PDB file of C-alpha atoms in Angstrom:
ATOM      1  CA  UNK Y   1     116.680  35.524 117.449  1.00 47.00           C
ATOM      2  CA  UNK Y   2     114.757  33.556 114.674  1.00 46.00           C
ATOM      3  CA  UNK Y   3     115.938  29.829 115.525  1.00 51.00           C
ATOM      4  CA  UNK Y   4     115.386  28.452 112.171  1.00 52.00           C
ATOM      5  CA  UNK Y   5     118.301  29.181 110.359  1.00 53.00           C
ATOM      6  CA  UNK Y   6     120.466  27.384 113.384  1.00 61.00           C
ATOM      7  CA  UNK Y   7     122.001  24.400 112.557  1.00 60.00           C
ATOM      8  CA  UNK Y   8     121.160  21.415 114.774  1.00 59.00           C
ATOM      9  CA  UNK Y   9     124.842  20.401 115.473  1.00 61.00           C
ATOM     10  CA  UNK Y  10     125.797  24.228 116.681  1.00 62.00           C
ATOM     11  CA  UNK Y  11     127.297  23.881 120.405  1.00 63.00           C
ATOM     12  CA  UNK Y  12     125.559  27.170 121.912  1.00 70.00           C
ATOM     13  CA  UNK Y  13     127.335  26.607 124.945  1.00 77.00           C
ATOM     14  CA  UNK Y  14     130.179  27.389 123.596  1.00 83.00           C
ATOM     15  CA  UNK Y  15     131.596  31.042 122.759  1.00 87.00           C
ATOM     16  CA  UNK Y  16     132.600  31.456 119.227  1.00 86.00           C
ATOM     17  CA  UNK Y  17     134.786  34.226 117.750  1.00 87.00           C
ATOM     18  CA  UNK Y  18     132.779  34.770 114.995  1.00 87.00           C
ATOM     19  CA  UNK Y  19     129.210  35.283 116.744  1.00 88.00           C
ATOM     20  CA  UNK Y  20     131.020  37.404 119.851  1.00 89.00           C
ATOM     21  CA  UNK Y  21     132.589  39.537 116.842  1.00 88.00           C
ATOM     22  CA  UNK Y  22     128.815  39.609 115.771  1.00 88.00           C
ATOM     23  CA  UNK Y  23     127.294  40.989 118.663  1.00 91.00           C
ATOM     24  CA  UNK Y  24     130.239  43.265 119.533  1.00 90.00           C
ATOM     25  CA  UNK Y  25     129.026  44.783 115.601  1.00 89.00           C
ATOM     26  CA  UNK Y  26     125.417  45.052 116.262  1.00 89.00           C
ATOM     27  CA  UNK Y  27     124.352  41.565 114.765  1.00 87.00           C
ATOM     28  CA  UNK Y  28     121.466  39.086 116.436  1.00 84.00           C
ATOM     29  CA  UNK Y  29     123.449  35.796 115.657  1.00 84.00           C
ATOM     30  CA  UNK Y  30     124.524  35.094 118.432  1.00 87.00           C
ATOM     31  CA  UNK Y  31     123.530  32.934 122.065  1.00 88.00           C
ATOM     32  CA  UNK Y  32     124.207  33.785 125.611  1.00 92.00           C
ATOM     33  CA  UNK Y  33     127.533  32.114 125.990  1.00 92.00           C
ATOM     34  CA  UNK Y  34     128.934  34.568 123.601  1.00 92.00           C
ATOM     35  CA  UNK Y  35     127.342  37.467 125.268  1.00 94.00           C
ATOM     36  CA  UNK Y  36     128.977  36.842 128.302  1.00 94.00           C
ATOM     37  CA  UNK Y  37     132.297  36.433 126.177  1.00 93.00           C
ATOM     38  CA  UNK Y  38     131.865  39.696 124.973  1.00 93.00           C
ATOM     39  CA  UNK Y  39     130.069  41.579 128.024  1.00 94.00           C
ATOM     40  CA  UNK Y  40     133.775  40.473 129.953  1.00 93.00           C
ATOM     41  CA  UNK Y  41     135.910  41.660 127.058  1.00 93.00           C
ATOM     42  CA  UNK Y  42     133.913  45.012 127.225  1.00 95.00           C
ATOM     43  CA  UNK Y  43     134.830  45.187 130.582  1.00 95.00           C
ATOM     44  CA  UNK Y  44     138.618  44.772 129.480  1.00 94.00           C
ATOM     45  CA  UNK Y  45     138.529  47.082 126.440  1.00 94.00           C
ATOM     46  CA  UNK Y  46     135.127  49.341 126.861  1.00 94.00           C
ATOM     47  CA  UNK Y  47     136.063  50.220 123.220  1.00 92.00           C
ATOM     48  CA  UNK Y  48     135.431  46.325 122.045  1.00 93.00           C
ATOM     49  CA  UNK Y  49     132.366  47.484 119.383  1.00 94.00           C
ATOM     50  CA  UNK Y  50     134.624  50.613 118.244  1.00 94.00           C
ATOM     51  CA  UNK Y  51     137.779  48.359 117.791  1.00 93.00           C
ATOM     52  CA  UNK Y  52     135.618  45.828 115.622  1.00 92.00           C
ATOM     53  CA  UNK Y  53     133.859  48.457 113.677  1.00 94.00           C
ATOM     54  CA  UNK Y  54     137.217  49.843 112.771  1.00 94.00           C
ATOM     55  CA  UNK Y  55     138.547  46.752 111.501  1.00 95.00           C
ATOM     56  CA  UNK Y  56     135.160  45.939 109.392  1.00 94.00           C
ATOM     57  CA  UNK Y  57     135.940  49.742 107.695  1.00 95.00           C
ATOM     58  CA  UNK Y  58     139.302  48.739 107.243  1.00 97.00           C
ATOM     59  CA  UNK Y  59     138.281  45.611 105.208  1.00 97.00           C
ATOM     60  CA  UNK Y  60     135.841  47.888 103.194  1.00 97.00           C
ATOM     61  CA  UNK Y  61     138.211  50.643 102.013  1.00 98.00           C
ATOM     62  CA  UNK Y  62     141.000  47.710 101.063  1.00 98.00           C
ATOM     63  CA  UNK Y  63     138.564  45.866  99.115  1.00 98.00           C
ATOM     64  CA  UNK Y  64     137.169  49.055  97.194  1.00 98.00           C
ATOM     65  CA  UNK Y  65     141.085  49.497  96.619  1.00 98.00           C
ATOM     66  CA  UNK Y  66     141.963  46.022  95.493  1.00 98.00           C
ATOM     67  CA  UNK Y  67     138.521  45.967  93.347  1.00 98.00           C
ATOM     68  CA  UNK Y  68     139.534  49.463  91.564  1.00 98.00           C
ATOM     69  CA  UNK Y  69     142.798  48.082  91.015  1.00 98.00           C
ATOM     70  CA  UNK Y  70     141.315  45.628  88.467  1.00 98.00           C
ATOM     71  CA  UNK Y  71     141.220  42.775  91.044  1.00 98.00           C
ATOM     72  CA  UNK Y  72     137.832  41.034  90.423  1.00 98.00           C
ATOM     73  CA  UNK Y  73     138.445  37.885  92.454  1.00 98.00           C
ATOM     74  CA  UNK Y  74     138.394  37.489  96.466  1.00 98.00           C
ATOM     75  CA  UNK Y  75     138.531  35.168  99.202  1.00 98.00           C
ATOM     76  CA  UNK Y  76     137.530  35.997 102.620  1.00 97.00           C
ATOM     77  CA  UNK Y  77     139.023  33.440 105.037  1.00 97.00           C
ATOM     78  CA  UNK Y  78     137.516  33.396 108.321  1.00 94.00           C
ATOM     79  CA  UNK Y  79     134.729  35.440 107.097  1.00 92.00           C
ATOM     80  CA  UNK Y  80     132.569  35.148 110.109  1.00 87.00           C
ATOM     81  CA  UNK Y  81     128.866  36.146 110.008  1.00 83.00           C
ATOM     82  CA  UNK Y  82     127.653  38.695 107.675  1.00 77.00           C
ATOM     83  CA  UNK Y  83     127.091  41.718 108.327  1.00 74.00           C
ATOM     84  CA  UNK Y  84     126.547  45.690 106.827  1.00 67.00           C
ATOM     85  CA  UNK Y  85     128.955  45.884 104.126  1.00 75.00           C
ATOM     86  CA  UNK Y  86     129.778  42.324 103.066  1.00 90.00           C
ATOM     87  CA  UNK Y  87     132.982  41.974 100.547  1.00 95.00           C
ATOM     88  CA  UNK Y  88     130.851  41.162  97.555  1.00 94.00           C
ATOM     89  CA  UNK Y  89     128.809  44.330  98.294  1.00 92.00           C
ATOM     90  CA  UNK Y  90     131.471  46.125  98.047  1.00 96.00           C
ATOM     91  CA  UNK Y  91     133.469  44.393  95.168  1.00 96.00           C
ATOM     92  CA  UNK Y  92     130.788  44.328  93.341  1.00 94.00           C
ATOM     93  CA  UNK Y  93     130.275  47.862  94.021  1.00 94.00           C
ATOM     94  CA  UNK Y  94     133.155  48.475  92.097  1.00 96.00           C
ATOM     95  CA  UNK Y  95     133.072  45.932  89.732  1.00 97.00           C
ATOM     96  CA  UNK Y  96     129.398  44.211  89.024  1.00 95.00           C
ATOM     97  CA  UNK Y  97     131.427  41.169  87.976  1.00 96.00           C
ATOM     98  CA  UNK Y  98     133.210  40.385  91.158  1.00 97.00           C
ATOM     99  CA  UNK Y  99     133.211  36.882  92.412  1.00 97.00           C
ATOM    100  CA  UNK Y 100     133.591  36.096  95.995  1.00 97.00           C
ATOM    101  CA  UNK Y 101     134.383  33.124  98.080  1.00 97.00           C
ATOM    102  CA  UNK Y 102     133.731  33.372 102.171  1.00 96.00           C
ATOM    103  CA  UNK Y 103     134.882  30.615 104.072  1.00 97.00           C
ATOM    104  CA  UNK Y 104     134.563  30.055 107.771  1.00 94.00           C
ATOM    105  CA  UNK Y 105     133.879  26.835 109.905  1.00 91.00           C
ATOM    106  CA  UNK Y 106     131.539  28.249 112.381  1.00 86.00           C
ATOM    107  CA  UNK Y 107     128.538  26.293 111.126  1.00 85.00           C
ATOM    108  CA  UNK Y 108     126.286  29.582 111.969  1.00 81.00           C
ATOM    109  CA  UNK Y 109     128.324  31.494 109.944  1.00 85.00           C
ATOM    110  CA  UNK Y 110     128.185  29.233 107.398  1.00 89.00           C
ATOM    111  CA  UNK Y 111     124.215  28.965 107.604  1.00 85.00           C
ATOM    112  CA  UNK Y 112     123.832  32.555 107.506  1.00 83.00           C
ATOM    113  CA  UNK Y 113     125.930  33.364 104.232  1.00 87.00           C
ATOM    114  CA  UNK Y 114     124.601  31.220 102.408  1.00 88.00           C
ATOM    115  CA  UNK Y 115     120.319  32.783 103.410  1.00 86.00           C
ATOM    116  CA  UNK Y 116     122.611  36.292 102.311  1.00 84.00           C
ATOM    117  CA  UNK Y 117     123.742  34.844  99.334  1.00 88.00           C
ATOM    118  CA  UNK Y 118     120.995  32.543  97.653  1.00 88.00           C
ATOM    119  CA  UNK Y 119     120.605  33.903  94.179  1.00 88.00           C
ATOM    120  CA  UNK Y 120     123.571  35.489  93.993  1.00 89.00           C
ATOM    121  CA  UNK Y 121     125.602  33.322  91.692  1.00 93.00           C
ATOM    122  CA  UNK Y 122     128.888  35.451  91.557  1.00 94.00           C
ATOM    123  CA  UNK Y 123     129.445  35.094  95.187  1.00 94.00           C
ATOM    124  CA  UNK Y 124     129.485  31.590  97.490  1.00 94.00           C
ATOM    125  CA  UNK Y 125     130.553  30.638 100.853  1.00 95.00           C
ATOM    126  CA  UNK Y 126     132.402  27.035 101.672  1.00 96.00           C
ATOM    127  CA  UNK Y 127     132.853  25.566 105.483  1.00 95.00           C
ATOM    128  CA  UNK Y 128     136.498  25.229 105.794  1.00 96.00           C
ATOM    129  CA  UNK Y 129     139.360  25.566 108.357  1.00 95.00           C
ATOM    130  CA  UNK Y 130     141.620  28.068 107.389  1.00 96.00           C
ATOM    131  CA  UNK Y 131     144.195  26.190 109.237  1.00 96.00           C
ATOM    132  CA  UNK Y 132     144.004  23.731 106.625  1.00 96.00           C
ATOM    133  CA  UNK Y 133     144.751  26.482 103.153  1.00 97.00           C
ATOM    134  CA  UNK Y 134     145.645  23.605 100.473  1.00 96.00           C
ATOM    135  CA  UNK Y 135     141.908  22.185 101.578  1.00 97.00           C
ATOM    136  CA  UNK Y 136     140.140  25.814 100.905  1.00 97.00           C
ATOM    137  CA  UNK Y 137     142.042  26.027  97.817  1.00 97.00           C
ATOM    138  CA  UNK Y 138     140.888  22.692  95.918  1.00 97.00           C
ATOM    139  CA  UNK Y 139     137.610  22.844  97.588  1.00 97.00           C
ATOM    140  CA  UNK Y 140     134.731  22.635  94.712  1.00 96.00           C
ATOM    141  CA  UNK Y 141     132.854  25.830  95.958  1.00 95.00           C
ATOM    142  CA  UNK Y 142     136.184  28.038  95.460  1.00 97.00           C
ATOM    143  CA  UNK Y 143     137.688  26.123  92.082  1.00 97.00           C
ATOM    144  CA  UNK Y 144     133.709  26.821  90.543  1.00 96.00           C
ATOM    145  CA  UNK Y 145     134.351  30.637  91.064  1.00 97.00           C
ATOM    146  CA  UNK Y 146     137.464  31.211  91.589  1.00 98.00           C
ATOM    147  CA  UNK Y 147     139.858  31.178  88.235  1.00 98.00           C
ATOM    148  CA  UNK Y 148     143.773  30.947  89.631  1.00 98.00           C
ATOM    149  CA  UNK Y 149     145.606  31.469  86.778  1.00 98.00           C
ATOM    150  CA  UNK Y 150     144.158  35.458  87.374  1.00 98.00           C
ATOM    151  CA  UNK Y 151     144.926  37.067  90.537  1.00 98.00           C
ATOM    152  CA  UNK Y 152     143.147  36.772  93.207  1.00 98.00           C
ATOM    153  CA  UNK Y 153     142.414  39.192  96.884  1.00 98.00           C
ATOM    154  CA  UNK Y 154     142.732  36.752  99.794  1.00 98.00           C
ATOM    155  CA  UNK Y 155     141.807  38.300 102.909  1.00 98.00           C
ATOM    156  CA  UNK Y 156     142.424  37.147 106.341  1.00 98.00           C
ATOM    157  CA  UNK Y 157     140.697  40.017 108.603  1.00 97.00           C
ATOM    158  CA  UNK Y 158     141.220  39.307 111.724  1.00 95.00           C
ATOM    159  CA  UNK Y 159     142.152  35.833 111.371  1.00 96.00           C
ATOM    160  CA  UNK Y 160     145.441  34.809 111.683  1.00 97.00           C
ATOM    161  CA  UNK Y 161     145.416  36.447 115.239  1.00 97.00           C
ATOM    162  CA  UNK Y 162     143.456  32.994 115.994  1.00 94.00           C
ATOM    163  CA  UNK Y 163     146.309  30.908 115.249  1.00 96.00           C
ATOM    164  CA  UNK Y 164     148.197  29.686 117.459  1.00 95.00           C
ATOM    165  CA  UNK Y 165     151.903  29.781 116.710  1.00 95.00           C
ATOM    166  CA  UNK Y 166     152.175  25.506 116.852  1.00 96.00           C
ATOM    167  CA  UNK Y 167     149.373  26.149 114.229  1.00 96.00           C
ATOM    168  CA  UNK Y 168     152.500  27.762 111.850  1.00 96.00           C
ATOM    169  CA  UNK Y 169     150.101  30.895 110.983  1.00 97.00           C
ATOM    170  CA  UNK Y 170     153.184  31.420 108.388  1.00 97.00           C
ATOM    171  CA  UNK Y 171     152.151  28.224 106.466  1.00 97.00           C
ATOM    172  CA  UNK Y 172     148.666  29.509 105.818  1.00 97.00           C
ATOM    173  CA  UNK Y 173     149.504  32.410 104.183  1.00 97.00           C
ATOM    174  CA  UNK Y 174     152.615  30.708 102.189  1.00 97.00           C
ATOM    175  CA  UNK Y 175     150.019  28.265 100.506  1.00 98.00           C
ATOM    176  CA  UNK Y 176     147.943  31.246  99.409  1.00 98.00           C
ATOM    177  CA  UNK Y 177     151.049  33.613  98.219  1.00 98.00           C
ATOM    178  CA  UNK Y 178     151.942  30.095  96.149  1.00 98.00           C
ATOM    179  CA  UNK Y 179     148.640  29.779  94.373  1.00 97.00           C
ATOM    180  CA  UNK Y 180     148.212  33.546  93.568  1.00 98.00           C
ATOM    181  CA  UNK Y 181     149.383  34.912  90.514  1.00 98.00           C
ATOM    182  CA  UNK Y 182     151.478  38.185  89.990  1.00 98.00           C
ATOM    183  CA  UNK Y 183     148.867  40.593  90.487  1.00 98.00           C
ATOM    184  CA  UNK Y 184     147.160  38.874  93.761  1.00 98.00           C
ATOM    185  CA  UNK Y 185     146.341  40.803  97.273  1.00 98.00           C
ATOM    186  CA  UNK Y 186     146.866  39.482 100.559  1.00 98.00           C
ATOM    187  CA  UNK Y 187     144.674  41.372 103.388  1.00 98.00           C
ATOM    188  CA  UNK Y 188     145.927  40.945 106.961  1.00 98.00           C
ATOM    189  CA  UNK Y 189     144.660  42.297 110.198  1.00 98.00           C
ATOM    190  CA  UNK Y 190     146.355  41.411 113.197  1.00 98.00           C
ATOM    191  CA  UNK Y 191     145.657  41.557 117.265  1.00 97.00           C
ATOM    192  CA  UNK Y 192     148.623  43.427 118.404  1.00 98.00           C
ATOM    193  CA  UNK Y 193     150.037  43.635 121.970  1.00 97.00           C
ATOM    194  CA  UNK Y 194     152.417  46.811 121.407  1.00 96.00           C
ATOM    195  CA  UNK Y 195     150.410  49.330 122.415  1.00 94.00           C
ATOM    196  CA  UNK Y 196     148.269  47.763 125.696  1.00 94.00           C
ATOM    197  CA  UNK Y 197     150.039  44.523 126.410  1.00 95.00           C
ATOM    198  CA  UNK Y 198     148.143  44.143 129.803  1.00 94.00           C
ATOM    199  CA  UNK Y 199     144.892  44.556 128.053  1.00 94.00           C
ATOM    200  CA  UNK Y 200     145.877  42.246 125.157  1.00 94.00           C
ATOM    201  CA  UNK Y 201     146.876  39.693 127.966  1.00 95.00           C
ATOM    202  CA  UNK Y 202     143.964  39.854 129.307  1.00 93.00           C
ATOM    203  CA  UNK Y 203     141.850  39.411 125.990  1.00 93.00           C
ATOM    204  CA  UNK Y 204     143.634  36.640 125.366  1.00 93.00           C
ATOM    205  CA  UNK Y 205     143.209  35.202 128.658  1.00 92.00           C
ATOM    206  CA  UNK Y 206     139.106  35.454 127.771  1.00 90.00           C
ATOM    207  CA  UNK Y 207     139.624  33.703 124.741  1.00 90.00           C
ATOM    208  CA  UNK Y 208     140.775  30.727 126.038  1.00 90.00           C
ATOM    209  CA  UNK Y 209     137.276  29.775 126.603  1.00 85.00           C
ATOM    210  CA  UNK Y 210     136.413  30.258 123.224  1.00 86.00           C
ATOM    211  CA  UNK Y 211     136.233  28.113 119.745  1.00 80.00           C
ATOM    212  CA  UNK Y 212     139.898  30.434 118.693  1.00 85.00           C
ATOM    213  CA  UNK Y 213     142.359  32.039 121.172  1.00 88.00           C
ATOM    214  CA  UNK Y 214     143.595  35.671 120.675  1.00 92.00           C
ATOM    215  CA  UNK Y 215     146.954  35.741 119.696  1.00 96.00           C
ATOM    216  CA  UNK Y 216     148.451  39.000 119.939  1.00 97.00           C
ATOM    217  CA  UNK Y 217     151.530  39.858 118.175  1.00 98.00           C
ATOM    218  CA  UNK Y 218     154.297  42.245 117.540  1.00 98.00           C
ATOM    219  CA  UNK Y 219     154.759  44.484 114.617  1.00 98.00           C
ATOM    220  CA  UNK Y 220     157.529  42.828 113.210  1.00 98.00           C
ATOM    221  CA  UNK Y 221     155.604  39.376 113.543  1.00 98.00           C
ATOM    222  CA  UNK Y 222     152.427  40.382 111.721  1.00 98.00           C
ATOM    223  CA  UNK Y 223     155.104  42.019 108.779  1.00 98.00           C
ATOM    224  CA  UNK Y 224     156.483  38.800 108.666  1.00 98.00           C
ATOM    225  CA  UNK Y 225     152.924  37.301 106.998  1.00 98.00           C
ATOM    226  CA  UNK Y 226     154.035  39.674 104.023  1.00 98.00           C
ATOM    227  CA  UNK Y 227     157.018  37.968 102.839  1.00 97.00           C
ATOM    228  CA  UNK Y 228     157.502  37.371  99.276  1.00 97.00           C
ATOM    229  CA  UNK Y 229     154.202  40.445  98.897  1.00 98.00           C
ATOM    230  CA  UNK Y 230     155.071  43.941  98.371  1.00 98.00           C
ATOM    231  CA  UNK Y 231     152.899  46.142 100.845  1.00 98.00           C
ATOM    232  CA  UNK Y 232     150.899  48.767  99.813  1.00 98.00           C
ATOM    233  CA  UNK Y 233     151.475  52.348 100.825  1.00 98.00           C
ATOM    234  CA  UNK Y 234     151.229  53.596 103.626  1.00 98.00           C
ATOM    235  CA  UNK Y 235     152.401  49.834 105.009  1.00 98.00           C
ATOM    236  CA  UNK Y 236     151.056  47.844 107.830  1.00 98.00           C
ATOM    237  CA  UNK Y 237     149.703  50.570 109.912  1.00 98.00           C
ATOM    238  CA  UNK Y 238     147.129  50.778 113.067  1.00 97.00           C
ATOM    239  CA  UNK Y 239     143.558  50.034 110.605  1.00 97.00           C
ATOM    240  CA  UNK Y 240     142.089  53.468 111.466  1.00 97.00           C
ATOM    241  CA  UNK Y 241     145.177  55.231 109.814  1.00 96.00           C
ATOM    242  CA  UNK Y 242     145.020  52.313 106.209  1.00 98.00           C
ATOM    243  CA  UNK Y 243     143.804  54.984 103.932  1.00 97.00           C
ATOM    244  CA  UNK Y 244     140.935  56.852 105.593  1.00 95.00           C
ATOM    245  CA  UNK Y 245     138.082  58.153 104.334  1.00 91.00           C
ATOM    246  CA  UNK Y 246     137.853  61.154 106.279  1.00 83.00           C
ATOM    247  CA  UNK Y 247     140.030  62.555 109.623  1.00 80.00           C
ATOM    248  CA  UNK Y 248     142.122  59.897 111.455  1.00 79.00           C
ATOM    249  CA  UNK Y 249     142.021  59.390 115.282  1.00 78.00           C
ATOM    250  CA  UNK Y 250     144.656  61.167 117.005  1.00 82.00           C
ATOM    251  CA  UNK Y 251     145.274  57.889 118.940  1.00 91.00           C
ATOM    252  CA  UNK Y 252     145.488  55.136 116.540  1.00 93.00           C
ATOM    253  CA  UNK Y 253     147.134  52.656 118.657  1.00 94.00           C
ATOM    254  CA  UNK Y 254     144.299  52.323 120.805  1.00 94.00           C
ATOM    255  CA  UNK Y 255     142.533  50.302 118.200  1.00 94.00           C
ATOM    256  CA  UNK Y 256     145.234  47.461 118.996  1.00 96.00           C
ATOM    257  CA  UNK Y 257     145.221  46.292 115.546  1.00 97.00           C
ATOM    258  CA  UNK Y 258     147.120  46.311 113.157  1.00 98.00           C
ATOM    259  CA  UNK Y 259     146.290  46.354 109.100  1.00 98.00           C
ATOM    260  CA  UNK Y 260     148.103  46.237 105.710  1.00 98.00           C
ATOM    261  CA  UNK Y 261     147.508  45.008 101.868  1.00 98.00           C
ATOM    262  CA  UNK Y 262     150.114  43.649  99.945  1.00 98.00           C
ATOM    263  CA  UNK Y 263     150.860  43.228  96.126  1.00 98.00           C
ATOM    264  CA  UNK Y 264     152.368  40.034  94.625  1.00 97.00           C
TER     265      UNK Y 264
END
């Protein structure tokens, strides 16, 4: 791994969710405490690079979606580290003039966007806590690109499964339905423990040595984080089955996650 881009106040030691999600996806930014976060949840779910992979398509086709819907704003709360098939890639895909905002507070993360991003002024990324929404949204790097009296995509990809509940995930996603207009997109996917509750038990148990836990939770819990949105056909399904692009697996559920876009 090329060292330079690491900033001096990054805690190797460590795991954090967003460089274990980057090595599970085929990415180099990562150090050996996450590896061994990863190598153990491999061991729990051999399917851990499938599972992520599925929810990183998942955010591309409901991104294409929101962007051909006329939606030409987005931002990607708890981004993590870039990878194949960023947002604004795929926004601006669509839609040339698409502005994106990534925030994340892993400070490699952080680091990393913005080497992807230099010279691209339509799309920034901000160090934020997504615990903290109200922050995000009057942050300088967001109000610069992002215009809120036009709707806006906020996605939280497999985010708010890293809230704990004393963390009132609930309260993140109220302060973003309250600054979008009619017209925004909320993004969700969720860690669920319907399917494999020993194995999501057990994931979570890993994650307790890590910057985020795993919070798993039920189907009618995640639906919950769509109050007050109107979901998107075909609802909040397991990601694979969120409006593929080719055959679906016959066995959804074993992608333990669960997806869903919804309208304001």
């Amino acid at each position: 791994m090329d060292s330079e881009w690491i900033p001096p106040e990054v805690d190797n030691q460590r795991p954090s969710v967003a460089r274990v999600y980057d090595f599970l996806l085929g990415g180099d930014h990562n150090f050996a405490s996450d590896r061994d976060l990863a190598t153990g949840l491999l061991r729990v779910e051999p399917q851990a690079r499938e599972l992520a992979q599925a929810n990183r398509a998942f955010l591309r086709r409901a991104v294409r979606t929101i962007a051909a819907s006329g939606v030409d704003q987005f931002i990607d709360i708890g981004s993590g580290i870039p990878t194949q098939g960023n947002v604004h890639e795929v926004a601006q895909g669509v839609n040339p003039e698409a502005r994106v905002v990534y925030v994340d507070n892993d400070d490699v993360a952080v680091a990393h966007s913005r080497t992807i991003l230099a010279g691209n002024d339509r799309a920034a990324v901000v160090q934020a806590d997504m615990r903290r929404p109200r922050e995000i949204l009057a942050d300088e790097g967001v109000t610069g690109l992002i215009d809120f009296t036009r709707p806006v995509a906020f996605l939280l990809v497999a985010a708010l499964h890293l809230v704990k509940p004393e963390e009132d995930p609930a309260s993140i996603v109220a302060a973003l339905r309250e600054a979008g207009v009619p017209g925004s997109h909320l993004v969700v996917s969720h860690l669920t423990y319907e399917a494999e509750p020993g194995k999501t038990a057990a994931i979570g148990k890993l994650y307790d040595r890590a910057t985020s836990p795993a919070v798993a939770r039920s189907h009618a819990e995640i639906l919950r984080f769509f109050d007050g949105w109107d979901l998107l056909d075909p609802g909040l399904v397991y990601v694979p089955v969120w409006r593929p692009d080719g055959e679906v697996d016959d066995k959804p559920e074993r992608f333990l996650m669960f997806g869903g876009v919804g309208r304001k």
